mmCIF file of C-alpha atoms in Angstrom:
data_model
loop_
_atom_site.group_PDB
_atom_site.id
_atom_site.type_symbol
_atom_site.label_atom_id
_atom_site.label_comp_id
_atom_site.label_asym_id
_atom_site.label_seq_id
_atom_site.Cartn_x
_atom_site.Cartn_y
_atom_site.Cartn_z
ATOM 1 C CA TYR L 1 -28.693 42.308 -82.059
ATOM 2 C CA ILE L 2 -26.271 43.679 -79.459
ATOM 3 C CA ASP L 3 -23.406 44.170 -81.924
ATOM 4 C CA GLN L 4 -25.592 45.671 -84.702
ATOM 5 C CA PRO L 5 -23.306 44.398 -87.504
ATOM 6 C CA PRO L 6 -23.197 46.405 -90.749
ATOM 7 C CA ARG L 7 -24.781 45.167 -93.945
ATOM 8 C CA PRO L 8 -22.553 42.722 -95.894
ATOM 9 C CA ALA L 9 -20.662 44.141 -98.821
ATOM 10 C CA ASN L 10 -21.688 43.334 -102.379
ATOM 11 C CA PRO L 11 -19.701 40.257 -103.468
ATOM 12 C CA GLU L 12 -19.842 41.213 -107.172
ATOM 13 C CA GLY L 13 -16.988 42.941 -108.892
ATOM 14 C CA ARG L 14 -16.674 46.683 -108.944
ATOM 15 C CA LEU L 15 -16.907 46.904 -112.748
ATOM 16 C CA LEU L 16 -20.088 44.844 -113.022
ATOM 17 C CA GLY L 17 -21.612 46.722 -110.114
ATOM 18 C CA SER L 18 -20.855 50.084 -111.739
ATOM 19 C CA ILE L 19 -22.319 49.006 -115.082
ATOM 20 C CA GLY L 20 -25.452 47.669 -113.390
ATOM 21 C CA SER L 21 -25.878 50.880 -111.417
ATOM 22 C CA MET L 22 -25.623 52.972 -114.577
ATOM 23 C CA LEU L 23 -28.223 50.830 -116.368
ATOM 24 C CA TRP L 24 -30.661 50.861 -113.458
ATOM 25 C CA LEU L 25 -30.210 54.522 -112.535
ATOM 26 C CA PRO L 26 -32.954 55.954 -114.824
ATOM 27 C CA LEU L 27 -35.467 53.354 -113.616
ATOM 28 C CA GLN L 28 -34.602 54.036 -109.977
ATOM 29 C CA VAL L 29 -35.034 57.777 -110.439
ATOM 30 C CA ILE L 30 -38.477 57.301 -112.008
ATOM 31 C CA ALA L 31 -39.557 54.765 -109.393
ATOM 32 C CA SER L 32 -38.519 57.051 -106.537
ATOM 33 C CA PHE L 33 -41.382 59.391 -107.413
ATOM 34 C CA PHE L 34 -43.980 56.664 -106.964
ATOM 35 C CA ARG L 35 -42.888 54.843 -103.804
ATOM 36 C CA ALA L 36 -41.839 55.772 -100.320
ATOM 37 C CA GLN L 37 -38.193 55.429 -99.414
ATOM 38 C CA GLU L 38 -37.834 52.822 -96.674
ATOM 39 C CA PRO L 39 -34.623 52.184 -94.756
ATOM 40 C CA PRO L 40 -32.951 48.850 -95.436
ATOM 41 C CA VAL L 41 -33.675 46.084 -92.961
ATOM 42 C CA GLU L 42 -30.567 45.208 -90.990
ATOM 43 C CA LEU L 43 -29.522 41.717 -89.994
ATOM 44 C CA ALA L 44 -30.125 42.584 -86.327
ATOM 45 C CA ASP L 45 -33.727 43.518 -87.106
ATOM 46 C CA ARG L 46 -34.339 40.238 -88.907
ATOM 47 C CA SER L 47 -32.775 38.318 -86.031
ATOM 48 C CA LEU L 48 -34.998 40.084 -83.539
ATOM 49 C CA GLN L 49 -38.099 39.337 -85.615
ATOM 50 C CA VAL L 50 -37.203 35.638 -85.747
ATOM 51 C CA LEU L 51 -36.604 35.592 -81.987
ATOM 52 C CA LEU L 52 -39.980 37.194 -81.268
ATOM 53 C CA LEU L 53 -41.658 34.805 -83.684
ATOM 54 C CA LEU L 54 -40.180 31.778 -81.946
ATOM 55 C CA THR L 55 -40.944 33.015 -78.439
ATOM 56 C CA GLN L 56 -44.483 34.291 -79.067
ATOM 57 C CA HIS L 57 -45.879 32.578 -82.178
ATOM 58 C CA LEU L 58 -44.525 29.090 -82.616
ATOM 59 C CA PRO L 59 -45.270 27.603 -86.062
ATOM 60 C CA PRO L 60 -47.970 24.923 -85.580
ATOM 61 C CA ALA L 61 -46.303 22.668 -88.153
ATOM 62 C CA LEU L 62 -43.170 22.435 -86.009
ATOM 63 C CA PHE L 63 -44.885 22.380 -82.619
ATOM 64 C CA PRO L 64 -48.313 20.757 -83.013
ATOM 65 C CA ASP L 65 -48.904 20.234 -79.291
ATOM 66 C CA PRO L 66 -49.925 23.570 -77.696
ATOM 67 C CA MET L 67 -49.656 22.052 -74.208
ATOM 68 C CA LEU L 68 -45.886 21.760 -74.470
ATOM 69 C CA SER L 69 -43.854 24.614 -73.018
ATOM 70 C CA ASN L 70 -42.117 27.044 -75.331
ATOM 71 C CA HIS L 71 -38.458 26.085 -75.057
ATOM 72 C CA PHE L 72 -37.326 29.246 -76.876
ATOM 73 C CA LEU L 73 -39.101 31.471 -74.366
ATOM 74 C CA ALA L 74 -37.783 29.391 -71.473
ATOM 75 C CA ALA L 75 -34.239 29.701 -72.822
ATOM 76 C CA LEU L 76 -34.590 33.473 -73.162
ATOM 77 C CA ARG L 77 -35.724 33.734 -69.557
ATOM 78 C CA CYS L 78 -32.910 31.536 -68.226
ATOM 79 C CA VAL L 79 -29.988 33.127 -70.067
ATOM 80 C CA GLY L 80 -27.597 34.638 -67.546
ATOM 81 C CA ASP L 81 -25.189 37.538 -67.518
ATOM 82 C CA ALA L 82 -21.881 36.587 -69.081
ATOM 83 C CA ASP L 83 -20.108 39.416 -67.239
ATOM 84 C CA SER L 84 -21.155 38.171 -63.803
ATOM 85 C CA ALA L 85 -19.959 34.650 -64.611
ATOM 86 C CA CYS L 86 -16.387 35.813 -65.150
ATOM 87 C CA GLY L 87 -13.679 34.715 -62.807
ATOM 88 C CA SER L 88 -12.160 31.431 -61.706
ATOM 89 C CA GLY L 89 -12.840 28.802 -59.176
ATOM 90 C CA ALA L 90 -15.507 26.212 -58.533
ATOM 91 C CA GLU L 91 -18.315 28.743 -57.995
ATOM 92 C CA ALA L 92 -17.636 30.515 -61.300
ATOM 93 C CA GLU L 93 -17.533 27.213 -63.180
ATOM 94 C CA GLU L 94 -20.758 26.115 -61.536
ATOM 95 C CA GLY L 95 -22.434 29.414 -62.451
ATOM 96 C CA ARG L 96 -21.361 29.142 -66.072
ATOM 97 C CA ALA L 97 -22.588 25.562 -66.279
ATOM 98 C CA ARG L 98 -25.930 26.484 -64.770
ATOM 99 C CA GLN L 99 -26.487 29.501 -67.021
ATOM 100 C CA GLY L 100 -25.243 27.918 -70.227
ATOM 101 C CA ALA L 101 -24.931 30.428 -73.039
ATOM 102 C CA GLY L 102 -24.910 33.979 -71.756
ATOM 103 C CA PHE L 103 -24.715 37.544 -72.969
ATOM 104 C CA SER L 104 -23.538 40.834 -71.563
ATOM 105 C CA VAL L 105 -26.578 42.291 -69.829
ATOM 106 C CA ARG L 106 -24.945 45.717 -69.775
ATOM 107 C CA ARG L 107 -24.407 45.741 -73.540
ATOM 108 C CA LEU L 108 -27.897 44.386 -74.155
ATOM 109 C CA HIS L 109 -29.394 47.120 -71.970
ATOM 110 C CA ASP L 110 -27.471 49.770 -73.913
ATOM 111 C CA ALA L 111 -28.583 48.280 -77.235
ATOM 112 C CA LEU L 112 -32.224 48.247 -76.134
ATOM 113 C CA CYS L 113 -32.076 51.879 -75.006
ATOM 114 C CA ALA L 114 -30.481 52.902 -78.306
ATOM 115 C CA ARG L 115 -33.189 51.186 -80.382
ATOM 116 C CA LEU L 116 -36.216 52.338 -78.413
ATOM 117 C CA PRO L 117 -39.025 53.111 -79.216
ATOM 118 C CA GLU L 118 -39.035 50.605 -82.088
ATOM 119 C CA GLU L 119 -41.955 48.251 -81.622
ATOM 120 C CA ALA L 120 -39.955 45.013 -81.820
ATOM 121 C CA THR L 121 -37.428 46.392 -79.332
ATOM 122 C CA LEU L 122 -40.268 47.370 -77.018
ATOM 123 C CA VAL L 123 -41.654 43.821 -77.063
ATOM 124 C CA LEU L 124 -38.199 42.343 -76.392
ATOM 125 C CA LEU L 125 -37.698 44.745 -73.488
ATOM 126 C CA TYR L 126 -41.017 43.652 -71.996
ATOM 127 C CA LEU L 127 -40.178 39.960 -72.360
ATOM 128 C CA LEU L 128 -36.794 40.389 -70.686
ATOM 129 C CA LEU L 129 -38.015 42.590 -67.841
ATOM 130 C CA HIS L 130 -40.905 40.222 -67.179
ATOM 131 C CA GLY L 131 -39.024 36.944 -67.450
ATOM 132 C CA ASN L 132 -35.267 37.484 -67.156
ATOM 133 C CA ARG L 133 -34.191 38.364 -63.647
ATOM 134 C CA GLU L 134 -30.651 39.291 -64.708
ATOM 135 C CA LEU L 135 -31.759 42.122 -66.988
ATOM 136 C CA LEU L 136 -34.417 43.347 -64.555
ATOM 137 C CA ASP L 137 -31.920 43.591 -61.694
ATOM 138 C CA HIS L 138 -29.401 45.323 -63.948
ATOM 139 C CA ALA L 139 -31.950 47.863 -65.199
ATOM 140 C CA LEU L 140 -33.127 48.649 -61.677
ATOM 141 C CA SER L 141 -29.606 49.051 -60.281
ATOM 142 C CA ARG L 142 -28.208 51.422 -62.900
ATOM 143 C CA SER L 143 -27.377 54.997 -61.976
ATOM 144 C CA ASP L 144 -28.746 56.376 -65.261
ATOM 145 C CA PRO L 145 -32.465 55.505 -65.296
ATOM 146 C CA ASP L 146 -32.993 58.289 -67.838
ATOM 147 C CA ALA L 147 -31.380 56.132 -70.535
ATOM 148 C CA LEU L 148 -34.326 53.739 -70.335
ATOM 149 C CA LEU L 149 -37.126 56.018 -69.130
ATOM 150 C CA LEU L 150 -36.743 58.972 -71.494
ATOM 151 C CA PRO L 151 -37.415 57.020 -74.730
ATOM 152 C CA LEU L 152 -40.437 55.385 -73.110
ATOM 153 C CA LEU L 153 -41.830 58.662 -71.761
ATOM 154 C CA ARG L 154 -41.225 60.500 -75.014
ATOM 155 C CA THR L 155 -43.085 57.803 -76.940
ATOM 156 C CA LEU L 156 -45.996 57.770 -74.495
ATOM 157 C CA ALA L 157 -46.287 61.571 -74.473
ATOM 158 C CA GLY L 158 -46.135 61.692 -78.272
ATOM 159 C CA MET L 159 -48.941 59.168 -78.571
ATOM 160 C CA LEU L 160 -51.228 61.483 -76.591
ATOM 161 C CA SER L 161 -50.987 64.142 -79.273
ATOM 162 C CA PRO L 162 -54.152 64.680 -81.378
ATOM 163 C CA ALA L 163 -52.070 64.363 -84.558
ATOM 164 C CA CYS L 164 -50.815 60.910 -83.583
ATOM 165 C CA ARG L 165 -52.680 57.756 -84.520
ATOM 166 C CA LEU L 166 -53.095 56.084 -81.164
ATOM 167 C CA ARG L 167 -52.570 52.332 -80.815
ATOM 168 C CA THR L 168 -53.875 51.032 -77.523
ATOM 169 C CA SER L 169 -51.757 47.877 -77.714
ATOM 170 C CA ARG L 170 -48.601 49.988 -77.702
ATOM 171 C CA VAL L 171 -49.913 52.101 -74.840
ATOM 172 C CA TYR L 172 -50.517 48.884 -72.883
ATOM 173 C CA MET L 173 -46.933 47.741 -73.479
ATOM 174 C CA LEU L 174 -45.446 51.082 -72.410
ATOM 175 C CA LEU L 175 -47.542 51.243 -69.249
ATOM 176 C CA ILE L 176 -46.742 47.662 -68.258
ATOM 177 C CA ILE L 177 -43.011 48.364 -68.560
ATOM 178 C CA LEU L 178 -43.327 51.560 -66.503
ATOM 179 C CA LEU L 179 -45.402 49.695 -63.926
ATOM 180 C CA MET L 180 -42.729 47.002 -63.534
ATOM 181 C CA LEU L 181 -40.006 49.619 -63.112
ATOM 182 C CA SER L 182 -42.058 51.611 -60.598
ATOM 183 C CA GLN L 183 -42.214 48.653 -58.210
ATOM 184 C CA ASP L 184 -38.594 49.188 -57.147
ATOM 185 C CA GLY L 185 -38.161 52.016 -54.654
ATOM 186 C CA GLY L 186 -34.440 52.363 -55.340
ATOM 187 C CA PHE L 187 -35.046 52.849 -59.041
ATOM 188 C CA VAL L 188 -37.687 55.530 -58.375
ATOM 189 C CA SER L 189 -35.400 57.337 -55.903
ATOM 190 C CA THR L 190 -32.579 57.342 -58.433
ATOM 191 C CA ALA L 191 -34.963 58.700 -61.075
ATOM 192 C CA HIS L 192 -35.808 61.616 -58.763
ATOM 193 C CA ALA L 193 -32.091 62.312 -58.289
ATOM 194 C CA VAL L 194 -31.312 62.632 -62.027
ATOM 195 C CA MET L 195 -32.009 66.186 -63.198
ATOM 196 C CA LEU L 196 -32.793 67.294 -66.733
ATOM 197 C CA PRO L 197 -31.950 70.886 -67.744
ATOM 198 C CA THR L 198 -34.792 70.901 -70.283
ATOM 199 C CA VAL L 199 -37.234 68.559 -72.028
ATOM 200 C CA PRO L 200 -37.457 69.778 -75.649
ATOM 201 C CA TRP L 201 -39.921 67.113 -76.805
ATOM 202 C CA PHE L 202 -42.541 68.019 -74.181
ATOM 203 C CA LYS L 203 -44.799 70.494 -76.011
ATOM 204 C CA GLU L 204 -47.403 71.407 -73.392
ATOM 205 C CA ARG L 205 -45.076 73.575 -71.334
ATOM 206 C CA LEU L 206 -41.446 74.552 -71.097
ATOM 207 C CA LEU L 207 -39.846 72.374 -68.433
ATOM 208 C CA HIS L 208 -36.531 73.386 -66.904
ATOM 209 C CA ASP L 209 -34.544 71.696 -64.154
ATOM 210 C CA ILE L 210 -36.961 68.827 -63.724
ATOM 211 C CA SER L 211 -36.034 65.395 -62.426
ATOM 212 C CA VAL L 212 -36.726 62.228 -64.394
ATOM 213 C CA GLY L 213 -39.036 61.104 -61.609
ATOM 214 C CA SER L 214 -41.083 64.305 -61.810
ATOM 215 C CA LEU L 215 -41.269 63.957 -65.591
ATOM 216 C CA LEU L 216 -42.544 60.424 -65.131
ATOM 217 C CA VAL L 217 -45.292 61.767 -62.848
ATOM 218 C CA VAL L 218 -46.260 64.415 -65.406
ATOM 219 C CA VAL L 219 -46.527 61.942 -68.285
ATOM 220 C CA LEU L 220 -48.525 59.415 -66.246
ATOM 221 C CA VAL L 221 -50.961 62.090 -65.041
ATOM 222 C CA ARG L 222 -51.360 63.368 -68.622
ATOM 223 C CA THR L 223 -52.041 59.817 -69.753
ATOM 224 C CA THR L 224 -54.695 59.447 -67.055
ATOM 225 C CA GLN L 225 -56.385 62.686 -68.088
ATOM 226 C CA TYR L 226 -56.254 61.749 -71.769
ATOM 227 C CA ASN L 227 -57.736 58.362 -71.008
ATOM 228 C CA LEU L 228 -60.626 59.887 -69.052
ATOM 229 C CA SER L 229 -61.527 62.261 -71.873
ATOM 230 C CA ARG L 230 -60.798 60.118 -74.941
ATOM 231 C CA LEU L 231 -60.113 56.421 -74.448
ATOM 232 C CA GLN L 232 -62.047 55.608 -71.268
ATOM 233 C CA ASP L 233 -60.047 52.407 -71.022
ATOM 234 C CA LEU L 234 -60.112 50.749 -67.601
ATOM 235 C CA TYR L 235 -56.812 48.933 -68.189
ATOM 236 C CA VAL L 236 -54.960 52.178 -69.017
ATOM 237 C CA GLN L 237 -56.429 53.904 -65.960
ATOM 238 C CA THR L 238 -55.564 51.048 -63.627
ATOM 239 C CA ASN L 239 -51.946 50.827 -64.759
ATOM 240 C CA CYS L 240 -51.362 54.583 -64.574
ATOM 241 C CA LEU L 241 -52.776 54.838 -61.048
ATOM 242 C CA ALA L 242 -50.900 51.719 -59.928
ATOM 243 C CA ALA L 243 -47.580 53.129 -61.165
ATOM 244 C CA LEU L 244 -48.243 56.456 -59.408
ATOM 245 C CA ALA L 245 -49.156 54.616 -56.206
ATOM 246 C CA ASN L 246 -45.947 52.587 -56.377
ATOM 247 C CA MET L 247 -43.836 55.737 -56.758
ATOM 248 C CA ALA L 248 -45.647 57.841 -54.144
ATOM 249 C CA PRO L 249 -43.548 56.759 -51.101
ATOM 250 C CA CYS L 250 -40.341 57.718 -52.949
ATOM 251 C CA PHE L 251 -41.363 61.189 -54.150
ATOM 252 C CA LYS L 252 -38.642 63.724 -53.436
ATOM 253 C CA ARG L 253 -38.335 67.366 -54.522
ATOM 254 C CA ILE L 254 -41.246 67.119 -56.930
ATOM 255 C CA HIS L 255 -41.208 69.733 -59.675
ATOM 256 C CA PRO L 256 -43.951 72.390 -59.171
ATOM 257 C CA TYR L 257 -45.551 71.528 -62.519
ATOM 258 C CA ALA L 258 -45.686 67.850 -61.573
ATOM 259 C CA ALA L 259 -47.175 68.706 -58.167
ATOM 260 C CA ARG L 260 -49.913 70.824 -59.806
ATOM 261 C CA SER L 261 -50.721 68.115 -62.324
#
């Protein structure tokens, strides 16, 4: 999933492949008028789907006892950062032995940010932030919180549009992730220090020179207002207000539009 390998090449010969393409071309042209064009599923996507299946929905035939712990989920939570285990000496060897197989948390974080807001990626991000301390600490300590926050905020703001078909389960997932991130004062302070010259995807008003922290306030307040008028969902309201309360002590140079919201 981190490497995003390309699709494997066709093992057949070039001549046979060309002949087959010529024979199937008329049928493909006709069929294209009657079906939607869907992008091919990559190997990384299939791997992620299998991982989520094993960690969240174990097949009953393989694991008949529901009281047993999910070893796949436990392994995902215990995997350490391969970059931090580098070095030599007894402490490094002990850390590698304790962590077992590891991955680069930095590369995984970058891969997650690049694939957001895909639904499977969103679920994986939630599982790692909730259960894997290595990724949570890395995400909170980065100097570019906009890489993670902007895809989440853009998705949440887009779901509040009247033209969008709202899915409350996805709103729950987005708000839980934002709530976990808002619990760290350093992360919120860094978000208020990162300035955005403009926010082209925000349609309600032209926003210029706004910090990521102020944009987060705007989107959460808009979500609260939308929930009061449309959804009237107690869970959505509680999470929005809790995230705003977590961030309140770290507010700094709030944008005027965010302050009026």
